[in-house]
XYZ file of C-alpha atoms in Angstrom:
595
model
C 40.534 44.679 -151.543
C 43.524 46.336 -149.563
C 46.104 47.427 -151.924
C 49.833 46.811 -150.864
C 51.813 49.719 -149.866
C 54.044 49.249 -152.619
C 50.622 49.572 -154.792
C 50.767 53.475 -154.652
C 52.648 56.318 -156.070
C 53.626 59.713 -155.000
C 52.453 63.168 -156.185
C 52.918 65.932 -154.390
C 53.830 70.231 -154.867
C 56.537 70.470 -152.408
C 53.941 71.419 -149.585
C 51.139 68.102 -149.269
C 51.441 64.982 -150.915
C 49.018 62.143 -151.677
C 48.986 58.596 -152.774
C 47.797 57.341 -155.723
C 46.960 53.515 -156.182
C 47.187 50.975 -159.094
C 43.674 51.389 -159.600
C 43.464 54.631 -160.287
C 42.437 55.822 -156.649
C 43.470 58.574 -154.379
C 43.671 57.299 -151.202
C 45.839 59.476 -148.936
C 45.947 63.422 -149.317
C 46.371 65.731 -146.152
C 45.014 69.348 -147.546
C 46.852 72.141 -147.281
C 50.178 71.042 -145.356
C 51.733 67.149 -144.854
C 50.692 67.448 -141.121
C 47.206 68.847 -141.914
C 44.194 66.624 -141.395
C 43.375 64.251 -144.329
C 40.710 64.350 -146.624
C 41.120 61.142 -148.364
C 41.522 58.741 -146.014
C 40.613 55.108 -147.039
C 44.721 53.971 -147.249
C 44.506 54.154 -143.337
C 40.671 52.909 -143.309
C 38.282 52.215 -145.717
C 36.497 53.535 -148.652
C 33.942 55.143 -146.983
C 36.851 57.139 -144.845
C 37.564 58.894 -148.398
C 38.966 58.298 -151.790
C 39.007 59.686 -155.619
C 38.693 56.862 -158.251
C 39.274 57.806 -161.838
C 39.424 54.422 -163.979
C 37.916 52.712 -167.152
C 34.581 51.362 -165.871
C 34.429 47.760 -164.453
C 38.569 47.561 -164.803
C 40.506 47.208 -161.800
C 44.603 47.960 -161.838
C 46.362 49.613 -164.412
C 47.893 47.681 -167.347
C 51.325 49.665 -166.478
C 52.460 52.800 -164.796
C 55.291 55.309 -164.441
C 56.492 58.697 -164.094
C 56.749 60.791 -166.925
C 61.293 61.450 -167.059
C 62.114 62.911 -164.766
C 59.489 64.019 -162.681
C 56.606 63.943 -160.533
C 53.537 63.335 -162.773
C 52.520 59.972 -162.691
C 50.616 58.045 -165.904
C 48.324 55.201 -165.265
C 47.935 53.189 -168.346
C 44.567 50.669 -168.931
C 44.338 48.713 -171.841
C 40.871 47.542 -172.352
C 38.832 45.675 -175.090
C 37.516 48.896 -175.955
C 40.574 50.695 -176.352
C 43.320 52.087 -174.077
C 43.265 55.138 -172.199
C 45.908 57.102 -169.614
C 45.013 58.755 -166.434
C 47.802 61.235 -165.819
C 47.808 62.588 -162.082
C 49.949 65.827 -160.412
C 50.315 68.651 -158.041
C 51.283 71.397 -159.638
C 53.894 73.757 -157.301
C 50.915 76.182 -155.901
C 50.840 80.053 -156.215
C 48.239 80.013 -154.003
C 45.962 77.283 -153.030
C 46.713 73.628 -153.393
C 45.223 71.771 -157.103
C 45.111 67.996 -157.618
C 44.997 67.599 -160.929
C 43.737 64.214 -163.537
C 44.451 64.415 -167.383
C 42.516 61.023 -168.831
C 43.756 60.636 -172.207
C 42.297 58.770 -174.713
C 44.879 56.522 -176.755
C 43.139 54.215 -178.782
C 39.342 53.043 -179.507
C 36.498 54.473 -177.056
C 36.276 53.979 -173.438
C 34.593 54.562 -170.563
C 35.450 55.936 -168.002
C 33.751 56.364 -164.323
C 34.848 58.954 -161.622
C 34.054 58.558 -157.799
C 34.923 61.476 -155.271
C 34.370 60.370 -151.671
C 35.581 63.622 -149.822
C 35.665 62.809 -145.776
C 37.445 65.577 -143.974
C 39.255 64.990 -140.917
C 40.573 61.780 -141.323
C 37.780 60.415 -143.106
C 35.054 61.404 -139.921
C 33.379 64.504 -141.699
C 31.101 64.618 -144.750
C 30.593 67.504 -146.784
C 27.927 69.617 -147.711
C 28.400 69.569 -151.692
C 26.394 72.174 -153.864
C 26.652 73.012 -157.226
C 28.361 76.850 -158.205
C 28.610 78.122 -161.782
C 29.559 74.514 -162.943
C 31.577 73.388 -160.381
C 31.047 71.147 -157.116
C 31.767 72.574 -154.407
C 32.023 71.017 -151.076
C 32.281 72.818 -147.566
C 32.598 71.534 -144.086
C 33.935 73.567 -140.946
C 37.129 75.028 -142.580
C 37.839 73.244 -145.249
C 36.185 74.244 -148.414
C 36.727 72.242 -152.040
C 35.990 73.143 -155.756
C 36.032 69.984 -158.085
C 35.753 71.347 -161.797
C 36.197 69.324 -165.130
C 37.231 70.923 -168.531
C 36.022 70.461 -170.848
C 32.330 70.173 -168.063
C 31.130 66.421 -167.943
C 28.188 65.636 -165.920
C 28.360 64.658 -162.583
C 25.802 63.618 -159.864
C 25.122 62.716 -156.200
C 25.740 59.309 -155.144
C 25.481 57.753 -151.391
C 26.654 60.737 -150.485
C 30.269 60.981 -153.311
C 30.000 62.842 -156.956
C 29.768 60.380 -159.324
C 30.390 61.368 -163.321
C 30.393 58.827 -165.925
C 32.036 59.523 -169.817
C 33.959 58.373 -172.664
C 37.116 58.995 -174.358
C 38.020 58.720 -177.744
C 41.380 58.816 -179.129
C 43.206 61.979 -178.659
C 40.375 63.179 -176.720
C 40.998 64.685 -173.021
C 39.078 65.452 -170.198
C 40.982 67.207 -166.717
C 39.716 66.922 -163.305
C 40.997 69.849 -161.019
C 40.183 69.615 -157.334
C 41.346 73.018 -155.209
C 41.322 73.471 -151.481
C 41.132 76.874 -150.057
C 40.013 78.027 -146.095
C 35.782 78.508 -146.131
C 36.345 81.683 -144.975
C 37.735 82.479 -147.876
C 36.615 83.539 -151.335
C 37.729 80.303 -153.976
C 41.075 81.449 -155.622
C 41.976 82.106 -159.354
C 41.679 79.041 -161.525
C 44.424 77.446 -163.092
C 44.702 75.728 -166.572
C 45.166 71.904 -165.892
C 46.890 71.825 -169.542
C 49.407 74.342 -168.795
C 50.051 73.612 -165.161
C 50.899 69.809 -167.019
C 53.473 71.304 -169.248
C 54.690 73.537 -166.328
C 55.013 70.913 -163.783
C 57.173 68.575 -166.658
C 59.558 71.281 -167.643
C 60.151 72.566 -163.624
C 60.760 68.995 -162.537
C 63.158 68.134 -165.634
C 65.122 71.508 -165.041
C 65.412 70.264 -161.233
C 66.584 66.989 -162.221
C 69.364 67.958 -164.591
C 70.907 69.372 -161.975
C 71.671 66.420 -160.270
C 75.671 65.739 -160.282
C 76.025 62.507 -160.309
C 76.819 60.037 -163.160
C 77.478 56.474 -163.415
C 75.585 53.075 -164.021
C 73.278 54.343 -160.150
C 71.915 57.821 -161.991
C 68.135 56.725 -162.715
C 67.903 55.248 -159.050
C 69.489 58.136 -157.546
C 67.589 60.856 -159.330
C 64.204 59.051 -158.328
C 65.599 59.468 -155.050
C 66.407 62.624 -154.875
C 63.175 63.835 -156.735
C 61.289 61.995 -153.875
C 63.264 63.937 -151.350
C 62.207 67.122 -152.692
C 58.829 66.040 -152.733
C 59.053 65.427 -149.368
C 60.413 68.783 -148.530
C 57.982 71.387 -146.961
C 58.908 74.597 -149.551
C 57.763 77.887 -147.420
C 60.778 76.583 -144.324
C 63.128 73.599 -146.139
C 62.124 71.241 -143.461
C 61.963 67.269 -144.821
C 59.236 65.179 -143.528
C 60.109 61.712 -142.844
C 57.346 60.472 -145.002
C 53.919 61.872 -146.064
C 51.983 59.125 -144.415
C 50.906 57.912 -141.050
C 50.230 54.702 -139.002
C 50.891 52.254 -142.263
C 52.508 49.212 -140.061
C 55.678 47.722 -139.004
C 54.019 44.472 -138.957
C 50.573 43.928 -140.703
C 47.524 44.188 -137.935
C 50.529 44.868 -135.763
C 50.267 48.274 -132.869
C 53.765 49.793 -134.227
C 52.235 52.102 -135.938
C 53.360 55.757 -136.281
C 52.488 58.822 -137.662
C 55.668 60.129 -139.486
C 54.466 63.333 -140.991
C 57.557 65.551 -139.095
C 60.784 66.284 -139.581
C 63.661 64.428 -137.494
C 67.314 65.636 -136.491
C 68.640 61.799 -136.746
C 68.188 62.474 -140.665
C 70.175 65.650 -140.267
C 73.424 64.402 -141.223
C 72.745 62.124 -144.125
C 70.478 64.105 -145.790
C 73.002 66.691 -146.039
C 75.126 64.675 -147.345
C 73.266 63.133 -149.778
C 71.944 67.260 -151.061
C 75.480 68.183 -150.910
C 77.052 65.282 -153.144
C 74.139 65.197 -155.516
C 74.680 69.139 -156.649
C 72.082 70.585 -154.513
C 73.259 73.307 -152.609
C 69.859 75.560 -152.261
C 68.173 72.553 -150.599
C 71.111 72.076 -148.522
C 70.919 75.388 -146.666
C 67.376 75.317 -146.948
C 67.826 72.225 -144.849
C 70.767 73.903 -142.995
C 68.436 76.843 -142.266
C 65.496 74.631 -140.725
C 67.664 72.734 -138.375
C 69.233 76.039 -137.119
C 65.678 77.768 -136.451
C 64.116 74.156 -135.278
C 66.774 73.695 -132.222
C 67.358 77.385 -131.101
C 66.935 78.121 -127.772
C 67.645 76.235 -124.362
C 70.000 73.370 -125.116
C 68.105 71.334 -122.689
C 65.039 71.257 -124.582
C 66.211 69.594 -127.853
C 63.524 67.312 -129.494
C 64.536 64.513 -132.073
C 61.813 66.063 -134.093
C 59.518 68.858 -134.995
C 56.701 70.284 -137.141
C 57.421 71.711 -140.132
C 57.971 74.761 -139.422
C 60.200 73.852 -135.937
C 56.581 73.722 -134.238
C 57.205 71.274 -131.179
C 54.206 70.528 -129.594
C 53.009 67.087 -131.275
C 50.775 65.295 -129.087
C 49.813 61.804 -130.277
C 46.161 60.525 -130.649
C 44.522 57.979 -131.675
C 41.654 57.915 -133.912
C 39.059 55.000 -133.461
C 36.764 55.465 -136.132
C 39.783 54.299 -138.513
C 40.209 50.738 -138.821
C 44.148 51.024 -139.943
C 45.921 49.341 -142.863
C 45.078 45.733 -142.971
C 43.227 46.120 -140.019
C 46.653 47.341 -138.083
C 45.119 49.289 -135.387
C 45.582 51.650 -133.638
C 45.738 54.625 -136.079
C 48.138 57.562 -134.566
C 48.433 61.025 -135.396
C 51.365 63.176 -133.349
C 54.417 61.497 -132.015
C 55.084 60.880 -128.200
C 58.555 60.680 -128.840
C 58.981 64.176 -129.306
C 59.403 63.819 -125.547
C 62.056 61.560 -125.296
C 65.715 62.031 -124.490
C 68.049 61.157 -127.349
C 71.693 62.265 -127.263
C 72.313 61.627 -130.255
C 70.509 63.875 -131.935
C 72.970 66.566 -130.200
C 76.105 65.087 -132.351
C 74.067 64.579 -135.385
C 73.374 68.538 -134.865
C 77.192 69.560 -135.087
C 77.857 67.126 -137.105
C 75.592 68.375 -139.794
C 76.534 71.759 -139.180
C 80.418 71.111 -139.563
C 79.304 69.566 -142.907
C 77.720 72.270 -143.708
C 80.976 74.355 -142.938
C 83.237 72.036 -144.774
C 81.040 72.254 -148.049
C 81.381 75.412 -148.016
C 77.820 76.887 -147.270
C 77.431 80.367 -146.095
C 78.589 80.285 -142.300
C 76.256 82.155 -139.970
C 78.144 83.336 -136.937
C 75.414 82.974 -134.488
C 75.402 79.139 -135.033
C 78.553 78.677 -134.043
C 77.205 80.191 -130.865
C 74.444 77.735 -130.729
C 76.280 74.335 -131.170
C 78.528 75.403 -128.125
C 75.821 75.731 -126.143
C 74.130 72.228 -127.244
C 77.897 70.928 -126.913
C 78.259 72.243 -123.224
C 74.914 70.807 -122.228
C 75.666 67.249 -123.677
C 79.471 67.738 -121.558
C 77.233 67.555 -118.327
C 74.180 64.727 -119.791
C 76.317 61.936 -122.335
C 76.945 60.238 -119.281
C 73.315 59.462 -118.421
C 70.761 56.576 -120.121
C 68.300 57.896 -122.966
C 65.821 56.542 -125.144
C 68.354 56.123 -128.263
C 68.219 56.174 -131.500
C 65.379 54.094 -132.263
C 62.911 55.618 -129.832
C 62.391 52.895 -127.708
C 58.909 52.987 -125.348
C 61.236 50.888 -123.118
C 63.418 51.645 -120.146
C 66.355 54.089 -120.715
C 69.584 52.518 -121.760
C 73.161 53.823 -122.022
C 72.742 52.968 -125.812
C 75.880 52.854 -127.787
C 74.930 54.552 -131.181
C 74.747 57.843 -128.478
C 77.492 57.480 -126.512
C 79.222 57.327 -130.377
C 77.485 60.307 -131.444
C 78.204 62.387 -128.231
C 81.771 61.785 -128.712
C 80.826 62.788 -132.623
C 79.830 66.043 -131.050
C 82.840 66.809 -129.237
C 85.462 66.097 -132.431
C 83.469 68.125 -134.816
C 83.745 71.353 -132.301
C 87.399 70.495 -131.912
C 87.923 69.660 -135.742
C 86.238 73.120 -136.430
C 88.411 75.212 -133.852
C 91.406 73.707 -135.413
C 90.480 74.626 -139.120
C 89.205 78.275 -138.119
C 91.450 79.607 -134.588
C 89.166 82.708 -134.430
C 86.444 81.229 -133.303
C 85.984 81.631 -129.542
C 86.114 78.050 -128.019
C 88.403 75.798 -126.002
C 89.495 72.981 -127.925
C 91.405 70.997 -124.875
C 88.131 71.094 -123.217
C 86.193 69.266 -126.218
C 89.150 67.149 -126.342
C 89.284 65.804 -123.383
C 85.588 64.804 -123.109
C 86.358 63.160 -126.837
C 88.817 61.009 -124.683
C 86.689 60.334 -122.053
C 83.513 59.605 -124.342
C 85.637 57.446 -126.753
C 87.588 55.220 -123.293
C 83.536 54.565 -121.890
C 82.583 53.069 -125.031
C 84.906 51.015 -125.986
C 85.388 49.749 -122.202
C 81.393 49.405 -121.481
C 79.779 48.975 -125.190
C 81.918 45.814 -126.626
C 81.968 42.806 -126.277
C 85.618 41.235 -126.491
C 84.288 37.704 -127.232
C 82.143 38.226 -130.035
C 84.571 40.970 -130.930
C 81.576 43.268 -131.393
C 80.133 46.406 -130.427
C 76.570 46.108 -128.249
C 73.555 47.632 -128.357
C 73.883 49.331 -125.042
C 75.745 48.838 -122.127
C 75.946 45.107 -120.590
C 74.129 44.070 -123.095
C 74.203 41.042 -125.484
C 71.725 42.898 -128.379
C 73.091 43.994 -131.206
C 72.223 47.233 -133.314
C 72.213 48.458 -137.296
C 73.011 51.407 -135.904
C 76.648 50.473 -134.730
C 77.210 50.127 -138.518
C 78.098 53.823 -138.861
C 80.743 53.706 -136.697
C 83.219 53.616 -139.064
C 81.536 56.668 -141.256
C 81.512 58.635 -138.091
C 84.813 58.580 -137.881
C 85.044 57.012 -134.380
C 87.219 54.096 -135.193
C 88.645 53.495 -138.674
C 87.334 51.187 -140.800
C 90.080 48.506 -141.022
C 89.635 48.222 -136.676
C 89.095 44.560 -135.795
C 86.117 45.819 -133.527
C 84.687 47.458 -136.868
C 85.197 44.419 -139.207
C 83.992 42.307 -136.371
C 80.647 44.271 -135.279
C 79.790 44.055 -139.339
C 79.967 40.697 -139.311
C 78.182 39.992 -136.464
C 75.589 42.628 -137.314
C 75.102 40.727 -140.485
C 75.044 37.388 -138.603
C 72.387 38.311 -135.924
C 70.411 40.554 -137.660
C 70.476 39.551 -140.895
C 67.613 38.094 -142.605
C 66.952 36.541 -146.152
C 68.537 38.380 -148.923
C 70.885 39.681 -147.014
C 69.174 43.040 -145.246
C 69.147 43.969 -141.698
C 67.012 44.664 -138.918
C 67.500 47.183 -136.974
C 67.793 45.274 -133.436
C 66.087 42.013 -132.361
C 62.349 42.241 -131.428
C 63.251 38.570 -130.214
C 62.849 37.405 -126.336
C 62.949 40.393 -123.690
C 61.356 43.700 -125.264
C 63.846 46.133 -126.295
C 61.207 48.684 -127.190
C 58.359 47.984 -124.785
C 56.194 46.960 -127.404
C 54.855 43.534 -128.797
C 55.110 42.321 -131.664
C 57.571 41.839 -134.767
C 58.837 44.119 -137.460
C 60.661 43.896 -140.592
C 63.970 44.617 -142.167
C 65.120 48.032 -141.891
C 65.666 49.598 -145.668
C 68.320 52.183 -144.258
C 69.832 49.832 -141.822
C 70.476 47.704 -144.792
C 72.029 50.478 -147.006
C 74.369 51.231 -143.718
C 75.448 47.505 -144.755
C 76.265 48.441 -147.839
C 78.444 51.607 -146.787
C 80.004 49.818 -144.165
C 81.136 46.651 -146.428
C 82.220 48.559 -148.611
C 84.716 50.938 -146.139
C 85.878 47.821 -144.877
C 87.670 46.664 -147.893
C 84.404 44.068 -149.380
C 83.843 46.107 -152.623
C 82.267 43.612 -154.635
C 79.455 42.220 -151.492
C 78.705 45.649 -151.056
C 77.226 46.196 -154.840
C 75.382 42.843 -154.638
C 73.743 44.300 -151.468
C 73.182 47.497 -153.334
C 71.577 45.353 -156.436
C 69.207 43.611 -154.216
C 68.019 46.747 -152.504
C 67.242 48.564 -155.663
C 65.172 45.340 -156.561
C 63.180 46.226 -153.465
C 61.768 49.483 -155.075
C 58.281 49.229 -155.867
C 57.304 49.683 -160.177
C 57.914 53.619 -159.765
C 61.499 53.713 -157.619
C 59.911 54.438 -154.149
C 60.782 52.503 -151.081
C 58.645 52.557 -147.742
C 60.323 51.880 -144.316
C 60.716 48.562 -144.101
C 60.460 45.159 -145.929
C 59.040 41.940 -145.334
C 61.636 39.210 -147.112
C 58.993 36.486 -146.123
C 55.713 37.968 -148.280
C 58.153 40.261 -150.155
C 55.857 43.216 -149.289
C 56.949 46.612 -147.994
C 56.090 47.827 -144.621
C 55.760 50.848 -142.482
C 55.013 54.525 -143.970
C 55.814 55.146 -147.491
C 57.618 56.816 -149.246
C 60.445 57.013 -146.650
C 62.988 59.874 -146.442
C 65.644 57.467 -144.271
C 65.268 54.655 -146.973
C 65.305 57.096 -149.992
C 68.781 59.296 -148.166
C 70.293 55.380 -147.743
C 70.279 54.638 -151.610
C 71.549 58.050 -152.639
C 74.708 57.989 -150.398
C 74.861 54.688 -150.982
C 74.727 55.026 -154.901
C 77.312 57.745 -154.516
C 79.738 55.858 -152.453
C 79.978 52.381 -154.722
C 80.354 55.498 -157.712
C 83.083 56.954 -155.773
C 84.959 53.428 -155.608
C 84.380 52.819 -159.246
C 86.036 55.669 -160.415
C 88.641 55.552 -158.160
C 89.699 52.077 -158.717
């Protein structure tokens, strides 16, 4: 039986990630990198596409489940007539070659227990040879090579083609499973103590936390956040993947399905935020640093995303052989929208970087360099149609939410010429296409008799995204057209409970594709902001209440949610959703302690 998405938990070592289910399976893990192929597979297909069970024999979902504080080492708990026993499953932060690592504790009476390890490389299509060396199982196919080792040794054995080990605990008794990936070509590297690697992983991710900066009746929620965030976050170059997952649907047995496994420049801005607020400056310019070395070089060929590492070549596939979740086919690995034209990402670029200014991270000269030349290409481009924010498959529109950010892009250069004279630039110039920029929107992009702003251009669609006008600082937040494109926002797009979509999939198609989705998670936090800028304090937090009952039993919150089934949708966990509570949070903490 399919899980739900809000079934699994993260674990991850700040370099891969994988999901763990309620029943004590593995189902998604991409060895060594987020982007890298998976070897556990079966979340996207089915069992037979790989998994790694580890549960009390004949039980199915935990009795309970949570992380342990503050961090990212998750405990399964099954109570059984026999007695009750704890599964507890991490990632240590790797010195050299990725571990997965399963503690199962014994609690109370005797049980047992009954371990299945399906390994299917590349996305569940390859099978293993598996041999036995010096007491371990190892398991080699092409490049990938795996050691699967148990301390203290249990037995284990070959089963239609998985390792199979059956055993029982006893209270206070404890038996790890350690499974390390390493290149073939390569000899297996040093082992590490599952025991110590627990108590390391618990102290590093409690020292992380304490960190955090913010106080008030939002911590727990926020700190979940933020701890997801930086599980997200690829160590060796700072970059923040969107979400460790692809192709889990928009709409169950639905096509919009996506692999999300990059990092994009629309989060730019509010994840800096959110670092900055919060008390974490390292991850900040870490972040800071990515963006810089993902958009260098020839203005004109911006992306709204890249690898990793900045790598921009991510051709999308599909792979057949994978059924998708709940049958929602097809399953898609790269991102053809890497190829599409979004001006906004050029504002969210200077935006973030005059952020990063104005918080006082170390300036590097040369970037100053860079965002005029981004800023002079989008002087002779805002004018023209794009794609937009949402990455529509669609015709090109003259989408408001980038004519907004282009003018965005223009105030921060003139903002940052006026705080800092030495800097080679000509502020008139910037001003003047802020003008012009600001004239075209409001003439063109609202709509005087619903006293609203549009989706795009001579349009009557509507658009979450117009919510952040206010926060961008384009209009101020007590403007009638503000106030009024909230309302209407909420009116149109609204669904039951009170969260957004992002824009109707209703009548013509917006985004060339069929089919429905549902609400938007960060679309509906951008609610909560923007009620709460425009003077409706007390809505805001009752939006903010319902969104944090959204979060699945361990804090995490996927892309979108389904207020019919009350299931969540789309890949999981997701960055946007996760940035959307923290600034969120933040914002109703800033209004409680200032009122």
């Amino acid at each position: 039986m399919t899980l739900r998405i809000e079934d699994y938990a993260l674990i991850g070592d700040l370099q891969t990630a994988a999901l763990v289910g309620t029943d004590g399976s593995i189902d998604w893990l991409c060895l060594p990198r987020f982007d890298s192929a998976a070897c556990f597979a079966s979340l996207i297909g089915d069992e037979e596409n790989g998994h790694w069970r580890i549960a009390p024999k004949g039980m199915g979902p935990c009795t309970r489940r949570g992380y342990i504080g503050d961090s990212l080492v998750l405990e399964s708990v099954w109570e059984t007539p026999a007695g009750t026993v704890k599964v507890i499953d991490f990632m240590p932060q790797r010195d050299e070659a990725p571990d997965v690592m399963r503690i199962v504790e014994g609690v109370s009476g005797s049980v047992e227990m009954k371990a299945v390890l399906r390994l299917r490389f590349d996305y569940g299509s390859v099978v293993p040879w598996v041999r036995r060396s010096g007491g371990h199982r190892v398991a080699i196919a092409g490049p990938d090579s795996v050691w699967l080792r148990s301390d203290p040794q249990v037995r284990t054995w070959g089963e239609k083609l998985s390792t199979v080990s059956s055993f029982t605990v006893g209270a206070g008794q404890k038996v790890a499973f350690v499974l390390t990936w390493h290149p073939s070509h390569r000899q297996r590297p040093d082992l590490v103590d599952p025991f110590e690697a627990l108590e390391c992983s618990l102290r590093d991710w409690s020292d992380w936390a304490t960190a955090c900066q913010t106080a008030g009746p939002y911590r727990e929620p926020v700190v979940r956040s933020l701890i997801t965030l930086k599980a997200l976050t690829y160590k060796p170059t700072g970059g923040i993947v969107a979400a460790p997952t692809t192709s889990l649907p928009e709409e169950l047995g639905g096509v919009r399905n996506w692999d999300y496994r990059f990092c994009w420049l629309r989060d730019a801005t509010l994840t800096l935020d959110a670092l900055l607020e919060a008390g974490y400056q390292e991850e900040a310019v870490a972040w800071r640093d990515w963006l810089l070395r993902a958009v260098a070089g020839d203005p004109a060929d911006l992306q709204i995303m890249y690898g990793l590492a900045g790598e921009r070549r991510l051709p999308e596939t599909e792979l057949p052989w994978l059924a998708g979740y709940a049958g929602s086919a097809p399953v898609r690995t790269g991102n053809a929208a890497v190829k599409q034209l979004q001006l906004d990402v050029y504002g969210g670029v200077l935006d973030s970087l005059y952020r990063a200014r104005e918080a006082g991270l170390p300036a590097e000269r040369h970037a100053w360099y860079l965002q005029l030349s981004l800023l002079g290409f989008l002087e002779t481009k805002w004018r023209e149609p794009d794609e937009g924010l949402w990455e529509v498959r669609g015709p090109r529109r003259h989408f408001v939410h980038s004519k907004v950010m282009a003018w965005v892009a223009a105030d921060r250069a003139v903002r940052t010429l006026e705080a800092d004279p030495s800097l080679r630039g000509d502020a008139g110039r910037w001003r003047t296409m802020r003008d012009q920029v600001h004239q075209d929107v409001c003439e063109k992009g609202y709509d005087p008799v619903r006293n609203t702003f549009t989706q795009s251009y001579g349009s009557a669609e509507l658009d979450a995204a117009t919510l952040l006008i206010p926060r961008t600082g384009f209009l101020p937040p007590d403007d009638p057209r503000v106030i009024g494109t909230v309302d209407a926002v909420r009116a149109e797009l609204g669904t039951e409970g009170g969260l957004v979509r992002r824009y109707s999939t209703q009548g013509p198609a917006v985004d060339g594709l069929p089919g429905e989705e549902g609400a938007f998670v960060a679309c509906s936090f951008w609610l909560v902001d923007a009620l709460l800028m425009t003077g409706r304090g007390q809505e805001a937090r009752e939006l903010f209440e319902r969104l944090l009952a959204l979060r699945n039993d361990v804090g995490l919150l996927s892309e979108e949610y389904e207020p019919v089934s009350g299931r969540q949708l789309g890949n999981f966990p997701q960055a946007f959703s996760h940035i959307g509570l923290v600034n969120s949070a933040l914002a109703l903490n800033r209004q409680e302690n200032a009122g």
